[in-house]
PDB file of C-alpha atoms in Angstrom:
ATOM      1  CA  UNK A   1       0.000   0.000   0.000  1.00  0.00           C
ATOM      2  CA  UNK A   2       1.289   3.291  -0.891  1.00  0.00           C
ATOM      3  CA  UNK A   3       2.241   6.036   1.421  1.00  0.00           C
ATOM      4  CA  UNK A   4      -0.713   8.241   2.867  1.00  0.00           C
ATOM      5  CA  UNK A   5      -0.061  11.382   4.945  1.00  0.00           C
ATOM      6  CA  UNK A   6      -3.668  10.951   6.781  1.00  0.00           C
ATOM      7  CA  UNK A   7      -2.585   7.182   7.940  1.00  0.00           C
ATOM      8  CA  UNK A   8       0.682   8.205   9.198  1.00  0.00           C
ATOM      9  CA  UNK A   9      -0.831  10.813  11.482  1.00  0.00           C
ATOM     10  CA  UNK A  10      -3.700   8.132  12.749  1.00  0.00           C
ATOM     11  CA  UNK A  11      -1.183   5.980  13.588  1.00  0.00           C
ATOM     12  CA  UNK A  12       0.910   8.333  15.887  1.00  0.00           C
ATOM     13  CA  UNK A  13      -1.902   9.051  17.483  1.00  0.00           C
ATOM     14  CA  UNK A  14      -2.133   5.107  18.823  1.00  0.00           C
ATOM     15  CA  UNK A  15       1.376   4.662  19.461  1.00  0.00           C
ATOM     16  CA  UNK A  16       0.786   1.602  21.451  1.00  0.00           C
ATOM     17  CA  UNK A  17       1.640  -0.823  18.376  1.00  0.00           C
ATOM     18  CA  UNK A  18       4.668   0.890  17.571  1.00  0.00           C
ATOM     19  CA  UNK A  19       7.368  -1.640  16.224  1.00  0.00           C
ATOM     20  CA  UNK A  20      11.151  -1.577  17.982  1.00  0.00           C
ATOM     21  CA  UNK A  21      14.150  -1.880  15.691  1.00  0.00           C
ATOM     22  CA  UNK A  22      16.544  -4.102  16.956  1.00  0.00           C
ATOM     23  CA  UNK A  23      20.304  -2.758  16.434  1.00  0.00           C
ATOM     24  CA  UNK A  24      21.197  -5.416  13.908  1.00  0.00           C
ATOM     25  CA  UNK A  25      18.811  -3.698  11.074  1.00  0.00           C
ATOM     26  CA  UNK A  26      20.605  -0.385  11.566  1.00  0.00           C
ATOM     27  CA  UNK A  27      23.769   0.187   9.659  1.00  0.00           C
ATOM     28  CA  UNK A  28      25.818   3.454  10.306  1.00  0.00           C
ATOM     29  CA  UNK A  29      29.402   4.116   7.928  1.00  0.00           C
ATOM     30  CA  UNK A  30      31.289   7.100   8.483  1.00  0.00           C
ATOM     31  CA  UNK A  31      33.021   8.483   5.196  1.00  0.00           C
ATOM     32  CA  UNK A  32      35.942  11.030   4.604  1.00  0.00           C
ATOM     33  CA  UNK A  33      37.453  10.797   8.368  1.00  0.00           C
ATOM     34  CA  UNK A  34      34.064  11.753   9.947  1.00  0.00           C
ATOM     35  CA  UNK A  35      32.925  13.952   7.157  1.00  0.00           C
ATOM     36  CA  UNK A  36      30.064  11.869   6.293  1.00  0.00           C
ATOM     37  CA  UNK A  37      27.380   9.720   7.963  1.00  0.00           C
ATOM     38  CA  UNK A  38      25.563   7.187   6.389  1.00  0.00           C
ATOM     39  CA  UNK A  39      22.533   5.713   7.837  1.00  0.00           C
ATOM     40  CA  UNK A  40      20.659   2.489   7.018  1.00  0.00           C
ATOM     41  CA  UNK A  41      17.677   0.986   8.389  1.00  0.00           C
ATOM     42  CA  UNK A  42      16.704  -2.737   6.726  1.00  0.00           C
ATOM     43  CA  UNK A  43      13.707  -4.736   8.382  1.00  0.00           C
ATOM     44  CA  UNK A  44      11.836  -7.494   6.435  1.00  0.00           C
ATOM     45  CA  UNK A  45       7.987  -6.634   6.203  1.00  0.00           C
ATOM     46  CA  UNK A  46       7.202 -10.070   7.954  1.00  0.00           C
ATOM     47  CA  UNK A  47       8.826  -8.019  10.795  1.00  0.00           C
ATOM     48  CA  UNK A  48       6.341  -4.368  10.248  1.00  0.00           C
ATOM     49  CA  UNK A  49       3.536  -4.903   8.199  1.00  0.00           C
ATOM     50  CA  UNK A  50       2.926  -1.663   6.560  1.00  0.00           C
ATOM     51  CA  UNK A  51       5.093   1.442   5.240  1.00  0.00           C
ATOM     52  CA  UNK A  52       3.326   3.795   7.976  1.00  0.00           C
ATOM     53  CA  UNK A  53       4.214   1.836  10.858  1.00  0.00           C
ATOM     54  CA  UNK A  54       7.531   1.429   9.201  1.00  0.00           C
ATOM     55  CA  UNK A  55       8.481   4.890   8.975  1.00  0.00           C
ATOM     56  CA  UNK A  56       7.589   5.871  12.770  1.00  0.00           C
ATOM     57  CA  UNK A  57       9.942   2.857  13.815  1.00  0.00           C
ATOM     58  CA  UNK A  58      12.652   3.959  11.219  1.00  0.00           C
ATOM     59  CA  UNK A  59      12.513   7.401  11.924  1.00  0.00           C
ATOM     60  CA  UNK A  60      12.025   7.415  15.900  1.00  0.00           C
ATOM     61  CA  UNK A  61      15.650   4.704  15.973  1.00  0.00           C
ATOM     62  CA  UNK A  62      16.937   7.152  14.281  1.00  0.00           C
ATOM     63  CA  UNK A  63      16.307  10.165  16.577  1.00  0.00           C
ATOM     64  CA  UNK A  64      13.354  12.097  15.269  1.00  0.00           C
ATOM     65  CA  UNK A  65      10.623  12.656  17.743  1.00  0.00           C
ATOM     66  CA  UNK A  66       6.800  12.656  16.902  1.00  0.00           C
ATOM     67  CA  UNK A  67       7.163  16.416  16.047  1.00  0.00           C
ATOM     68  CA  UNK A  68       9.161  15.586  12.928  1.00  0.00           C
ATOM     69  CA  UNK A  69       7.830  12.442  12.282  1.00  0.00           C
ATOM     70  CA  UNK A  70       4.464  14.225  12.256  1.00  0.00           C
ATOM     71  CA  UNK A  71       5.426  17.199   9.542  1.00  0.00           C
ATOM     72  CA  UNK A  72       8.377  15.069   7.875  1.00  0.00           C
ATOM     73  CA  UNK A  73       8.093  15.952   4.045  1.00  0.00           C
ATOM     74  CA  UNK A  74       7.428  12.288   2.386  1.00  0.00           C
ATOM     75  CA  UNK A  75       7.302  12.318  -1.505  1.00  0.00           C
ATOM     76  CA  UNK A  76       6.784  10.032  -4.351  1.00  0.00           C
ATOM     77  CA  UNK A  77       9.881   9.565  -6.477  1.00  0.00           C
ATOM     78  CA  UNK A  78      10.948   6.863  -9.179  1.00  0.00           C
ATOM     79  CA  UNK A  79      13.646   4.730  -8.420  1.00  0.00           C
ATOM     80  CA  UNK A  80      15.349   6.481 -11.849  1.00  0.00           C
ATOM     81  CA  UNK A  81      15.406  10.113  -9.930  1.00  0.00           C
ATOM     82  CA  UNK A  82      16.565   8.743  -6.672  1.00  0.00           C
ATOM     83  CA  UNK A  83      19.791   7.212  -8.351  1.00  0.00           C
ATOM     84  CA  UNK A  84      20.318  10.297 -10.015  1.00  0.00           C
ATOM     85  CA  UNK A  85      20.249  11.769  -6.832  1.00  0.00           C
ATOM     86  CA  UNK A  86      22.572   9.540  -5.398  1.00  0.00           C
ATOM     87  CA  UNK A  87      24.982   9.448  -8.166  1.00  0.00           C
ATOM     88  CA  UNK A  88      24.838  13.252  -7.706  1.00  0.00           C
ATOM     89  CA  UNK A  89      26.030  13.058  -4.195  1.00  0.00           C
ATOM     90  CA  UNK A  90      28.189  10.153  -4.255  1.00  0.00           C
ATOM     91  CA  UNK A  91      30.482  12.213  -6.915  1.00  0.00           C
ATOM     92  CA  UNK A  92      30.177  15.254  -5.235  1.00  0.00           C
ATOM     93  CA  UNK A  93      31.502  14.088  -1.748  1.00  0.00           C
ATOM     94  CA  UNK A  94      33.758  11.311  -3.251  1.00  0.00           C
ATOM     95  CA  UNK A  95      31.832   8.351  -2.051  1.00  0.00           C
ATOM     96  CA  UNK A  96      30.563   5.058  -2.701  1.00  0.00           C
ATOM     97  CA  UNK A  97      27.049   4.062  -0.480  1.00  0.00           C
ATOM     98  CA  UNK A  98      26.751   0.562  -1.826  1.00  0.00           C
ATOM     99  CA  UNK A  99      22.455   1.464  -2.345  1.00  0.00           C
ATOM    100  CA  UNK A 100      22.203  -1.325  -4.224  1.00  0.00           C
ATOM    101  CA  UNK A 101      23.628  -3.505  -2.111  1.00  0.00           C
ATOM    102  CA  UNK A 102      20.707  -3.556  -0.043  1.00  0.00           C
ATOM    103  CA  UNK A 103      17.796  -3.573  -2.852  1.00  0.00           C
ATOM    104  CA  UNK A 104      17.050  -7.531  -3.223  1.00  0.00           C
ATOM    105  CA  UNK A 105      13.727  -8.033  -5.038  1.00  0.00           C
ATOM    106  CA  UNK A 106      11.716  -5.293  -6.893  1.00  0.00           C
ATOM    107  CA  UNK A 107      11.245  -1.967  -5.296  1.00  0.00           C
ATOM    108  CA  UNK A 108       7.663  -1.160  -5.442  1.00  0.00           C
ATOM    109  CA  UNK A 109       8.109   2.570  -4.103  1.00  0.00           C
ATOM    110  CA  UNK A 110      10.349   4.860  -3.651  1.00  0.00           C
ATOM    111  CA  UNK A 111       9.920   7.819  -1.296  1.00  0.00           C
ATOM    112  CA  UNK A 112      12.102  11.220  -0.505  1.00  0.00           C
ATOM    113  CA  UNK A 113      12.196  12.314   2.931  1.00  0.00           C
ATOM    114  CA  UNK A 114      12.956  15.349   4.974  1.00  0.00           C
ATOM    115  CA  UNK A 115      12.517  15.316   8.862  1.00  0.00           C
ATOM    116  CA  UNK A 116      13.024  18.929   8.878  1.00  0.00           C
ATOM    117  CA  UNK A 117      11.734  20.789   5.609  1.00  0.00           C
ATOM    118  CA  UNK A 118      11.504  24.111   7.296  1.00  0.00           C
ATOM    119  CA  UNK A 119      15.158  23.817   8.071  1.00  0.00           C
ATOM    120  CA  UNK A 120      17.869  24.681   5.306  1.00  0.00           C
ATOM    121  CA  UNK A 121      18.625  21.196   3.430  1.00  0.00           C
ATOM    122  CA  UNK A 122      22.477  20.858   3.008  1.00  0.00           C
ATOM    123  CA  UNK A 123      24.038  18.911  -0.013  1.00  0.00           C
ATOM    124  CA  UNK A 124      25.666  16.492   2.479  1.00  0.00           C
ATOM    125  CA  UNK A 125      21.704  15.173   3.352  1.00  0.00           C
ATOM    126  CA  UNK A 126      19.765  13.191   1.276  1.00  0.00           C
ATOM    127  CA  UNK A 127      17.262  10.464   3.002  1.00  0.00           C
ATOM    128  CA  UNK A 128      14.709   7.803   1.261  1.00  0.00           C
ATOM    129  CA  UNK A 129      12.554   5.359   2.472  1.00  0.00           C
ATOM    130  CA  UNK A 130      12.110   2.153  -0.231  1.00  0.00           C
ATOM    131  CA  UNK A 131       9.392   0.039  -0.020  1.00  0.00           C
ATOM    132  CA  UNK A 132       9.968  -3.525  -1.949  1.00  0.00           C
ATOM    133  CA  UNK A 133       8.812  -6.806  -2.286  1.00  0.00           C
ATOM    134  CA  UNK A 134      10.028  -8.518   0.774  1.00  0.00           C
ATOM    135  CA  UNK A 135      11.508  -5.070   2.851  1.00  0.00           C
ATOM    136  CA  UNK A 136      11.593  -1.619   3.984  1.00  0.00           C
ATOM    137  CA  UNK A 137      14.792   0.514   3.722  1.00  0.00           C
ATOM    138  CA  UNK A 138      15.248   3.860   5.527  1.00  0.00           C
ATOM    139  CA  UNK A 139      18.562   5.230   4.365  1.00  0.00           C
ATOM    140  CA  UNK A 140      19.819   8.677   4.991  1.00  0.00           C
ATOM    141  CA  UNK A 141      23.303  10.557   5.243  1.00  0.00           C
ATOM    142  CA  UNK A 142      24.164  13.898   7.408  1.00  0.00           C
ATOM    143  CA  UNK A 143      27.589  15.921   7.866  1.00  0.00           C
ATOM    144  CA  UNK A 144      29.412  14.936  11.018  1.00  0.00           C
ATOM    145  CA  UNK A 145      29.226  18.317  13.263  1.00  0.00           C
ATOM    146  CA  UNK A 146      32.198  18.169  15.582  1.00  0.00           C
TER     147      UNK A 146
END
């Protein structure tokens, strides 16, 4: 089932079947002596059933609170746009994130994300969230602040 802003926010609303995320799915690589920080979050769906209660999992192990959870910008994309994307940033900061790697089966959707859209968006920050046959994926990458 496709993403849907008004299920998200029903569901935070009943947090009491919230899904944990054990520390095995959750995959964190540091680039360019700290420069960089990649993020990955891999669960099965056997493990979440739906993309909704996927995302509050993903994005709560990851730090955001309800607050950005709740007014997180989530957007359609094609799987073509998001490797552009990727290619864009993996040249520009001399990095490889392995994204494929991860993507067994066929990816079904393919959503952009941004915890923080009324916050300046820098070019070291992209984030997705991948819905396929078999998985969700939650990836995202930030500049190490020292």
């Amino acid at each position: 089932m496709p993403f849907d802003q008004s299920v998200l926010t029903e569901k935070l609303k009943k947090r009491d079947h919230d899904f944990l995320i054990l520390k095995k799915d959750i995959l964190e690589t540091v680039f360019n002596k700290d420069e960089i920080v990649f993020t990955l979050i891999k669960v099965r769906k056997s493990e979440i059933p739906d993309i909704h209660s996927f995302i509050i999992a993903a994005m709560a192990a990851s730090g955001s609170d309800e607050f950005d959870i709740q007014n997180s910008e989530i957007i359609l994309r094609d799987k073509e746009s998001m490797a552009e994307k990727i290619a864009d940033f993996e040249k520009r900061w001399k990095v490889s994130l392995g994204i494929e790697t991860y993507l067994d089966g066929v990816v079904e959707y393919v959503y952009e994300t941004d915890a923080n859209p009324r916050r300046q968006g820098y070019d070291s920050e992209i984030s997705y969230i991948i819905e396929a046959e078999d998985f969700f994926i939650y990836f995202f990458t930030h500049h190490f602040y020292y």
